[in-house]
Coordinates of C-alpha atoms and ligand atoms in Angstrom, one line a residue:
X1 CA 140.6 62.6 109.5
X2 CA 137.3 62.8 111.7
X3 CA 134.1 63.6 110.3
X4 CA 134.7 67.6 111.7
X5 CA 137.7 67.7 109.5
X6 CA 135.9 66.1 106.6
X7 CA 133.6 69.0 106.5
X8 CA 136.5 71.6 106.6
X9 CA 138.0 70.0 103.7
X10 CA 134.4 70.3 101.4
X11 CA 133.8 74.3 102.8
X12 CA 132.5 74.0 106.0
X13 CA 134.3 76.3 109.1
X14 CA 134.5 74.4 112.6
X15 CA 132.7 77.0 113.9
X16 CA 129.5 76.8 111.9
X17 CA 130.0 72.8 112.2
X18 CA 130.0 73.6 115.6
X19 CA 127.1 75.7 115.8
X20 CA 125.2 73.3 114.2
X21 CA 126.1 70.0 116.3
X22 CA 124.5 72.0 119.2
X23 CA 121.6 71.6 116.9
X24 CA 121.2 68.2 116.2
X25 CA 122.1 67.1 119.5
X26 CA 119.0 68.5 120.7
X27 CA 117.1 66.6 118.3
X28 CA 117.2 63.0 119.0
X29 CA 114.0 62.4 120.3
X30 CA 112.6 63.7 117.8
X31 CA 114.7 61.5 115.2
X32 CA 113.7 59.1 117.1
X33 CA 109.8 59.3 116.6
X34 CA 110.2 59.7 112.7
X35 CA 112.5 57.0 112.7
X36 CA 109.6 54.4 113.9
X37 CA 106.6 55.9 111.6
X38 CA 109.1 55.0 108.9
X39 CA 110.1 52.1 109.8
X40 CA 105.8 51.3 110.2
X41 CA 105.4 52.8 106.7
X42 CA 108.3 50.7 105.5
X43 CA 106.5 47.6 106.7
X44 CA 103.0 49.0 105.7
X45 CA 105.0 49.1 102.1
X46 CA 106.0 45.5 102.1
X47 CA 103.6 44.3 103.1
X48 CA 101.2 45.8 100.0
X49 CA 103.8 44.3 97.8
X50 CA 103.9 41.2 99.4
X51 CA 99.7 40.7 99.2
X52 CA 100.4 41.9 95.9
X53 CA 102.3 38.5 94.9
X54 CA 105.0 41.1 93.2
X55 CA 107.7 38.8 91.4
X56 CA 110.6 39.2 88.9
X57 CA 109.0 39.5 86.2
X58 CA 106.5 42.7 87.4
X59 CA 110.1 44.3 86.8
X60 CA 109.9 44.3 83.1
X61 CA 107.9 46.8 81.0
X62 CA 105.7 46.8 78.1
X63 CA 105.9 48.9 75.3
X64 CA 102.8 49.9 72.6
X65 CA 99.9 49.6 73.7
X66 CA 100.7 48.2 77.1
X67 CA 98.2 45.3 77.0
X68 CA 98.5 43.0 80.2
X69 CA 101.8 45.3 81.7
X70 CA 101.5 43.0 84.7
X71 CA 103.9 44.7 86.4
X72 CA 101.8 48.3 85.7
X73 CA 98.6 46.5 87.4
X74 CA 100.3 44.9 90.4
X75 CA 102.4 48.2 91.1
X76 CA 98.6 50.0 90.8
X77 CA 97.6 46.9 93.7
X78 CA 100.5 47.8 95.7
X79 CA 99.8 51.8 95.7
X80 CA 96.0 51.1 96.2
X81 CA 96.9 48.8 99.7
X82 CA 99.4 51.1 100.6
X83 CA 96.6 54.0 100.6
X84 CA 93.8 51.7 101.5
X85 CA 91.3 52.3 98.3
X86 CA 89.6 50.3 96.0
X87 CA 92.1 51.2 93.4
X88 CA 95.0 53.1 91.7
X89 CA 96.3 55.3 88.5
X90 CA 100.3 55.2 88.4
X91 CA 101.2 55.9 85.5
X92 CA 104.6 57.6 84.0
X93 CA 101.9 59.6 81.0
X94 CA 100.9 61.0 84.0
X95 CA 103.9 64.0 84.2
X96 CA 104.0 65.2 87.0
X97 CA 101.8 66.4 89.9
X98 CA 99.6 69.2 88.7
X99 CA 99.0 67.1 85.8
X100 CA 97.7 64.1 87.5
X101 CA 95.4 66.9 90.1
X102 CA 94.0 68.1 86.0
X103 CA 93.6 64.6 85.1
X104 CA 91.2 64.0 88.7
X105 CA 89.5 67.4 88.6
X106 CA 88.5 66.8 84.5
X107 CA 87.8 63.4 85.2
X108 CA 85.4 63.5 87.8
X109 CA 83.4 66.6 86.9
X110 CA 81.1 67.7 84.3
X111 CA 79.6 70.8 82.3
X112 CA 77.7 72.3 84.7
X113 CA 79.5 71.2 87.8
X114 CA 81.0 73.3 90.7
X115 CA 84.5 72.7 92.5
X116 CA 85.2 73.7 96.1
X117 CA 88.5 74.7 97.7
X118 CA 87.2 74.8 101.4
X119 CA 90.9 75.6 102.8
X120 CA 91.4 79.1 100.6
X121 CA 93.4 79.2 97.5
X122 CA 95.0 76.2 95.7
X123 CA 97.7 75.2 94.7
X124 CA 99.7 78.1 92.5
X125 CA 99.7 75.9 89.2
X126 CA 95.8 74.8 89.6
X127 CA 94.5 78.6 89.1
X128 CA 95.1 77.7 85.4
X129 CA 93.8 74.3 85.7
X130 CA 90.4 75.6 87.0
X131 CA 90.5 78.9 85.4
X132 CA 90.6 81.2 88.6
X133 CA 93.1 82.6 86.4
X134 CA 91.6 82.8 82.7
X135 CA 94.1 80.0 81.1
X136 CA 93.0 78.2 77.7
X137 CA 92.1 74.8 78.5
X138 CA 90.8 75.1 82.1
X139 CA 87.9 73.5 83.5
X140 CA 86.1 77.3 83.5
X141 CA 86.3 77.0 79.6
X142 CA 84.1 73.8 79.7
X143 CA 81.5 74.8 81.8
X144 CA 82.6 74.0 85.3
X145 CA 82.7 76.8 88.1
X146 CA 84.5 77.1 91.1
X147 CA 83.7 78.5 94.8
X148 CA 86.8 79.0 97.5
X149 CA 86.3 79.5 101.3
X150 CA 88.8 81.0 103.0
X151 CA 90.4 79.7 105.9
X152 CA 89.9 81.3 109.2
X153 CA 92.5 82.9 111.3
X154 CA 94.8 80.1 112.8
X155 CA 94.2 77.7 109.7
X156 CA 90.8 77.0 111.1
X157 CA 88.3 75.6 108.9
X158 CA 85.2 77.8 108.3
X159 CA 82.6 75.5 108.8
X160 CA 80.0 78.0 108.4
X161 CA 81.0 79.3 105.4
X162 CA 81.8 76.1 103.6
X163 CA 78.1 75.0 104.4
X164 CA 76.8 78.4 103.0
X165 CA 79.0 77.4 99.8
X166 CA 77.4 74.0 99.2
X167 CA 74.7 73.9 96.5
X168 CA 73.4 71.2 94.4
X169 CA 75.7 71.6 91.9
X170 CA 79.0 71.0 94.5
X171 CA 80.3 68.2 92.3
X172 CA 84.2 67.7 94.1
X173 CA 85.8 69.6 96.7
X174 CA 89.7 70.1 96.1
X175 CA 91.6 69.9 99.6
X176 CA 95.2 70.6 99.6
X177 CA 97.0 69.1 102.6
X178 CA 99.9 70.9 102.8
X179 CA 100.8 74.8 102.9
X180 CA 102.6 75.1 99.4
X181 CA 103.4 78.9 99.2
X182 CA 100.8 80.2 101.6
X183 CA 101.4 80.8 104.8
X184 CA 98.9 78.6 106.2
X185 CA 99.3 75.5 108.7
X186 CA 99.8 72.0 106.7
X187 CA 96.5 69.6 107.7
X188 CA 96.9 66.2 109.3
X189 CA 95.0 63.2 108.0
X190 CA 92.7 63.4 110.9
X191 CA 91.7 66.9 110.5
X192 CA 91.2 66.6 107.1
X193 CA 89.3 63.3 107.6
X194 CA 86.9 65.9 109.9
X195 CA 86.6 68.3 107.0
X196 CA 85.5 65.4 104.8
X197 CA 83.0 63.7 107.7
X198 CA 81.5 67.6 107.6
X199 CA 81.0 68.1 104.2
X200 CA 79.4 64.6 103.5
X201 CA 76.9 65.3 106.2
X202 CA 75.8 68.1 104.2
X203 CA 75.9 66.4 100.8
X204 CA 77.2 62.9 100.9
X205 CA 77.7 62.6 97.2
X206 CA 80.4 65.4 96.8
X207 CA 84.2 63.9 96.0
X208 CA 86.4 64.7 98.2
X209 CA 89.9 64.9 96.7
X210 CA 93.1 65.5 98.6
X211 CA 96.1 66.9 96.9
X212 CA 99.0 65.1 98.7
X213 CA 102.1 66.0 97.6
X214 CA 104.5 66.1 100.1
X215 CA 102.5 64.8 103.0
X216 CA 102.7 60.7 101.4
X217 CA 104.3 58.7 104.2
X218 CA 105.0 61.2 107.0
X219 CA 102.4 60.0 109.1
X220 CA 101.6 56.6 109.8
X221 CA 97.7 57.4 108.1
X222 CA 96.9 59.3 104.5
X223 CA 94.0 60.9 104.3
X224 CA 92.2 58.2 102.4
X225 CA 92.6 56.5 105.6
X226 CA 89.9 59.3 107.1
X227 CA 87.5 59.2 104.1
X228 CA 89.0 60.8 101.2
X229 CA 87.6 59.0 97.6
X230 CA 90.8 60.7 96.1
X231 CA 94.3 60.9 97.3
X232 CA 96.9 62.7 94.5
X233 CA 100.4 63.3 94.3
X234 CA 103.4 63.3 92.2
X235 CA 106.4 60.4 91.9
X236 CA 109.3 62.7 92.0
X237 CA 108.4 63.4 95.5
X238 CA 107.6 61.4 98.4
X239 CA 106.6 58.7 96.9
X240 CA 108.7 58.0 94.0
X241 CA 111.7 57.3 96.3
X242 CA 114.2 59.5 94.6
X243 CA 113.9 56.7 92.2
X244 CA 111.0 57.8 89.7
X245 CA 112.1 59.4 86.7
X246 CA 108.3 60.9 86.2
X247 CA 104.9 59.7 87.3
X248 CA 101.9 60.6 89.2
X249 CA 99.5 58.4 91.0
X250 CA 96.0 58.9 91.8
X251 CA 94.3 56.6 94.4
X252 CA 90.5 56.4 95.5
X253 CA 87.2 54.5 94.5
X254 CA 87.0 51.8 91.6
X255 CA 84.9 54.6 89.8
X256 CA 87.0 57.8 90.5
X257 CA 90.0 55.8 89.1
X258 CA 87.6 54.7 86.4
X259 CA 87.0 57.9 85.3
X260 CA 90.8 59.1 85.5
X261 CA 91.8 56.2 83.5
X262 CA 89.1 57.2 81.1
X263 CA 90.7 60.4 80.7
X264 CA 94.2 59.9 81.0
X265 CA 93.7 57.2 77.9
X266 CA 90.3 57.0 76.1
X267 CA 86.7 56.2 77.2
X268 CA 86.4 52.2 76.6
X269 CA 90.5 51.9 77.1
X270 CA 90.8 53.1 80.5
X271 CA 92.9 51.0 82.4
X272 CA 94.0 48.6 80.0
X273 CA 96.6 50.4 78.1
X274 CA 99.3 52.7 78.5
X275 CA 102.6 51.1 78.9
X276 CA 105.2 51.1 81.6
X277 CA 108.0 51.2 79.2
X278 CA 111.3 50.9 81.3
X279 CA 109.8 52.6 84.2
X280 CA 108.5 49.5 86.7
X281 CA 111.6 48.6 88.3
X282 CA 112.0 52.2 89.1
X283 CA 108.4 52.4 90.5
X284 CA 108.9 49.8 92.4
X285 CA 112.0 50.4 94.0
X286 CA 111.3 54.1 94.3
X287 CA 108.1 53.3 96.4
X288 CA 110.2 51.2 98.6
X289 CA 112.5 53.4 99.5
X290 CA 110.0 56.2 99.9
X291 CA 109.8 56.0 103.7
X292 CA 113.0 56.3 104.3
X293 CA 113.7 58.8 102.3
X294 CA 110.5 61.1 103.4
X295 CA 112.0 60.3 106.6
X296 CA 115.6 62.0 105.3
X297 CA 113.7 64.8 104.6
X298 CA 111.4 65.3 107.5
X299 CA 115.2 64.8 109.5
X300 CA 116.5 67.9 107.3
X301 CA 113.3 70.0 107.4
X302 CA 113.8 69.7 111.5
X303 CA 117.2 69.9 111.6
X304 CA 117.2 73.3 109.5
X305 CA 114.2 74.8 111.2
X306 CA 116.1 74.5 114.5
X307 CA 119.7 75.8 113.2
X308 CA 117.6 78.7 111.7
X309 CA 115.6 79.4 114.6
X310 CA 118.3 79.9 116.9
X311 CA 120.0 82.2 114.2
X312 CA 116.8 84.3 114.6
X313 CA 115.1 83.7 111.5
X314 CA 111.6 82.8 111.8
X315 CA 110.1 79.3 110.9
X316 CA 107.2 77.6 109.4
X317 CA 106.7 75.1 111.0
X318 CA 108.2 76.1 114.1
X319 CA 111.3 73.4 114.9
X320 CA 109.2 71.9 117.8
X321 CA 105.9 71.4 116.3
X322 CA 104.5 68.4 114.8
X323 CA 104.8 67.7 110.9
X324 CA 102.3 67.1 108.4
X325 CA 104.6 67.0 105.1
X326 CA 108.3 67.8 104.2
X327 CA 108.5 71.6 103.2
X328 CA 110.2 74.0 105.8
X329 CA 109.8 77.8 104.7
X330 CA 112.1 80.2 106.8
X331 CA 111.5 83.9 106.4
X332 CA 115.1 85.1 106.1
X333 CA 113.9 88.5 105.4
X334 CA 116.1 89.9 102.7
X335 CA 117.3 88.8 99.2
X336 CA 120.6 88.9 100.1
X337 CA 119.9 85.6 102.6
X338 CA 117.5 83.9 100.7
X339 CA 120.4 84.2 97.5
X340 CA 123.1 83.1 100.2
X341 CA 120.7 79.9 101.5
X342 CA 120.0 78.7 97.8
X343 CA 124.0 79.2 96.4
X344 CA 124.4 77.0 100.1
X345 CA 122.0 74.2 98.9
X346 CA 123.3 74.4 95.3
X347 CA 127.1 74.5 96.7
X348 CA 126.3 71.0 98.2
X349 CA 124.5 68.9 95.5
X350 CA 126.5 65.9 94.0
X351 CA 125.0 67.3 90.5
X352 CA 126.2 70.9 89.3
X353 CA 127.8 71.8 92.5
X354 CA 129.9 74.4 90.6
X355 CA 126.8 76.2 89.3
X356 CA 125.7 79.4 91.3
X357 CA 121.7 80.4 91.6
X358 CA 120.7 84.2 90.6
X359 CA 117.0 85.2 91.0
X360 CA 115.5 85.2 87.9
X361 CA 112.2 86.1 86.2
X362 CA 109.9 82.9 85.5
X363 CA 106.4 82.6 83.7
X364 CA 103.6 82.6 86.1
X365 CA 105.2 84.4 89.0
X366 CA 105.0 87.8 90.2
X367 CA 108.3 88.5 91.5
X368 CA 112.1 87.3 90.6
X369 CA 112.8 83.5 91.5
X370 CA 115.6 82.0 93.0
X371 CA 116.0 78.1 93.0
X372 CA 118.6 75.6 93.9
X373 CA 118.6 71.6 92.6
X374 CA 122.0 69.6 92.0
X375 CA 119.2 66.6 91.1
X376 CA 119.6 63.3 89.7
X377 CA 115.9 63.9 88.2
X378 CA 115.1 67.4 86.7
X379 CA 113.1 69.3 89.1
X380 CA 112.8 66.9 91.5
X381 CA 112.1 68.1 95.1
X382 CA 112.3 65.2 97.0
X383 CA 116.1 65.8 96.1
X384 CA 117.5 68.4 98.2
X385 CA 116.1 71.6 96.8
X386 CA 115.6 75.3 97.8
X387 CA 113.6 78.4 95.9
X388 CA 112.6 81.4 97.2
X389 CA 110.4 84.1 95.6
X390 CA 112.7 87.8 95.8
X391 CA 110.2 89.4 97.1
X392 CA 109.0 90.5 100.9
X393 CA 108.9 88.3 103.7
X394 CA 111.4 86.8 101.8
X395 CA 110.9 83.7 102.5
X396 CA 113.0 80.1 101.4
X397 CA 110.8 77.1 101.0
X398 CA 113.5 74.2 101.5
X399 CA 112.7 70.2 101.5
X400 CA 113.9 67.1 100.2
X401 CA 117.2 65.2 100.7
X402 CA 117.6 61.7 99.7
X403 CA 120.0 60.8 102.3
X404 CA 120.1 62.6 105.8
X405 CA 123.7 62.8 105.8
X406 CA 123.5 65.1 102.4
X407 CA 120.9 66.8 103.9
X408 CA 122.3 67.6 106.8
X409 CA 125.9 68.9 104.8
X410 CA 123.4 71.1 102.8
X411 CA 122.3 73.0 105.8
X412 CA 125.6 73.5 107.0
X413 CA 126.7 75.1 103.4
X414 CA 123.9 77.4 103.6
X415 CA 124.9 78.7 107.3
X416 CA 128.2 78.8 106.0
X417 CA 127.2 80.9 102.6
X418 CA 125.7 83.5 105.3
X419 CA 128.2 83.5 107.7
X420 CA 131.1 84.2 104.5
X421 CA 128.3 87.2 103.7
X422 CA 128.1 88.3 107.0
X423 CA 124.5 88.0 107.6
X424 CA 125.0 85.9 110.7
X425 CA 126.8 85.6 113.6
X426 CA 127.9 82.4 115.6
X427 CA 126.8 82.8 119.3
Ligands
PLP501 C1 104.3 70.1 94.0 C2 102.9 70.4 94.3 C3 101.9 70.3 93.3 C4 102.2 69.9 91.8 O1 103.3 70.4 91.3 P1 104.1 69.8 90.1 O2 105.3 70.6 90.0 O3 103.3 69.9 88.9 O4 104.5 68.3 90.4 C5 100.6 70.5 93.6 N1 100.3 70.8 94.9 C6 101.2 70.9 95.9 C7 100.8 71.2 97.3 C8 102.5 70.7 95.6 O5 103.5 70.8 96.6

């Protein structure tokens, strides 16, 4: 049996394996060029756990209080090379990655205090956090404000504006570097690295925090590498390897991390407790792998913005253009295609395979959801992973993949889910 034949026999037709070998073929170069920033990132990688002297016995947990988890502090020297800053927070109480963007934003500001999101809107779940939308808890409720500057037309920064919007009390300045659900370009570390050089010219003693999610390791730089004093993000995505089973990681100065250790544990505690439990060996491995694997997906995000393109569908990013993180959103402009792409993704996961997506209501979104994860880890989205809001452009927002072969077979299943519909044809 050839590898043509092997599809047929798990639900793919010739003709959309077909269609989408012309595809990939036209891809290679491109492969190419994300195959060498990974394999730089997977040196970059070794070589932080090399300086870090990591052994054996960092493999083994703690439990309790987590006094001396040697393996918890060298895996926080490893992340804190790997990003270049003073130090790092990785820690599985941290649950996931809104919780560890709380844990920075409480940490490092204070009654009185004003946040600044100079690229428009954040992140969905961080309205609650800050209290854009009135949520018990938030940062609003103890005293600290918030300002947003909207981007320009063409993702542009408003330089302007965002000076108009600095005041004494600017404490931190939330930047998110990639698009999440808004239609905006993702930012590269360099461009963010200008929006930071910009802001500390007007007030050098405003923290400049980057959410990262999705972006760790798709470029050869982060953006703590262009001046952020925070970097953020969550283990079960890039950076977690497929391997995490929870975590978050904070990186940035010895006294941001101070403060988030602070908070995450107790003032006086800080650093010195919280135990790793089973979870090192995972951490470590996970990070490991983590280039490779945001390279998988970067591969699948391509791949399936070109298939789609060609099929008519518009894409963002475009399938030519260069990449800042691992999310590829494809307006597919009805709920019928969005429902066929997510059944496709679902159709191909080596967990609930046999499991078929509806759109559903879910608390704190305005429209009916669809999602699709077969995952190893619940909700992780560095696993291959789909969901699309039912509501107009209609839009899928698809990443992950832990292996480019799977990845790739996903794609295929959804083009086959919509050409059994009859929402495409093969041309
Ligand atoms: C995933 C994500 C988060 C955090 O989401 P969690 O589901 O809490 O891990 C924050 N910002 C961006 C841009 C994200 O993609």
């Amino acid at each position: 049996m050839d590898n043509r034949e092997m599809f047929e026999a798990l639900g793919i037709k010739p003709e959309v394996y077909d269609y989408c070998e012309v595809s990939l073929n036209g891809l290679k170069d491109r492969f190419k060029e994300i195959d060498e920033i990974a394999e730089y990132n997977q040196l970059k990688v070794v070589k932080a756990m090399q300086d870090a002297n990591v052994s054996e016995a960092h493999l083994i947990g703690t439990s309790g209080y987590g006094y001396d988890d040697i393996g918890r502090d060298a895996l926080e020297r490893v992340y804190a090379n790997i990003f270049h800053t003073e130090d790092a927070l990785v820690r599985s109480q941290i649950i996931c990655g809104t919780h560890a963007l709380s844990l920075a934003l409480f940490a490092n500001t204070r009654p009185g205090d004003e946040i600044l999101c100079p690229v428009g809107k954040p992140y969905d779940t961080l309205e609650g956090v800050i209290g854009i939308r009135p949520t018990a808890g938030s940062l609003a409720e103890y005293g600290v404000s918030y300002k947003q500057v909207d981007l320009l037309p063409g993702s542009e920064f408003d330089y302007e504006g965002i000076r108009a919007a600095i005041h004494e009390r600017t404490r931190l300045v939330e930047i998110q570097r990639s698009k999440g659900y808004a239609t905006r370009d993702t930012f590269s570390p360099e461009s963010i690295g200008k929006l930071i050089q910009f802001i500390k010219s007007i007030k050098p003693d405003v923290i400049c925090m980057v959410d990262n999610c999705y972006g760790e390791f798709v470029k050869r730089e982060e953006p703590s590498d262009f001046g952020a004093d925070m970097v953020v993000g969550s283990l079960i995505k890039n950076p977690g390897g497929g391997l995490a089973p929870i975590g978050g990681y904070i990186a940035g100065t010895k006294e941001c991390v101070a403060r988030c250790a602070a908070r995450l544990t107790a003032p006086g505690l800080g650093k010195e407790v919280g135990p790793s439990l089973d979870n090192n060996k995972n951490f470590y491995q996970g990070i490991f792998m983590a280039p490779t694997i945001t390279a998988n997906a970067e591969k699948a995000a391509i791949f399936a913005a070109s298939v789609y393109e060609r099929l008519g569908y518009a894409c963002h990013p475009t399938a030519d253009s260069e990449r800042f993180d691992i999310i590829q959103a494809i307006t597919l402009g009805s709920e019928e295609a969005v429902v066929a792409f997510c059944q496709g993704i679902q159709a191909a996961a080596p967990v609930d395979s046999f499991v078929t997506p509806y759109p559903d209501d879910m608390p704190g979104y305005d429209s009916k959801v669809i999602m699709a994860a077969g995952a190893f880890v619940q909700g992780s989205s560095i696993e291959l992973s789909a969901d699309g809001p039912i509501k107009p452009p209609y839009n899928v927002y698809f990443q992950g993949g832990l292996t480019w072969y799977h990845a790739k077979f996903g794609i295929m299943m959804t083009v086959e889910k919509m050409y059994e519909k009859g929402l495409i044809t093969l041309s």
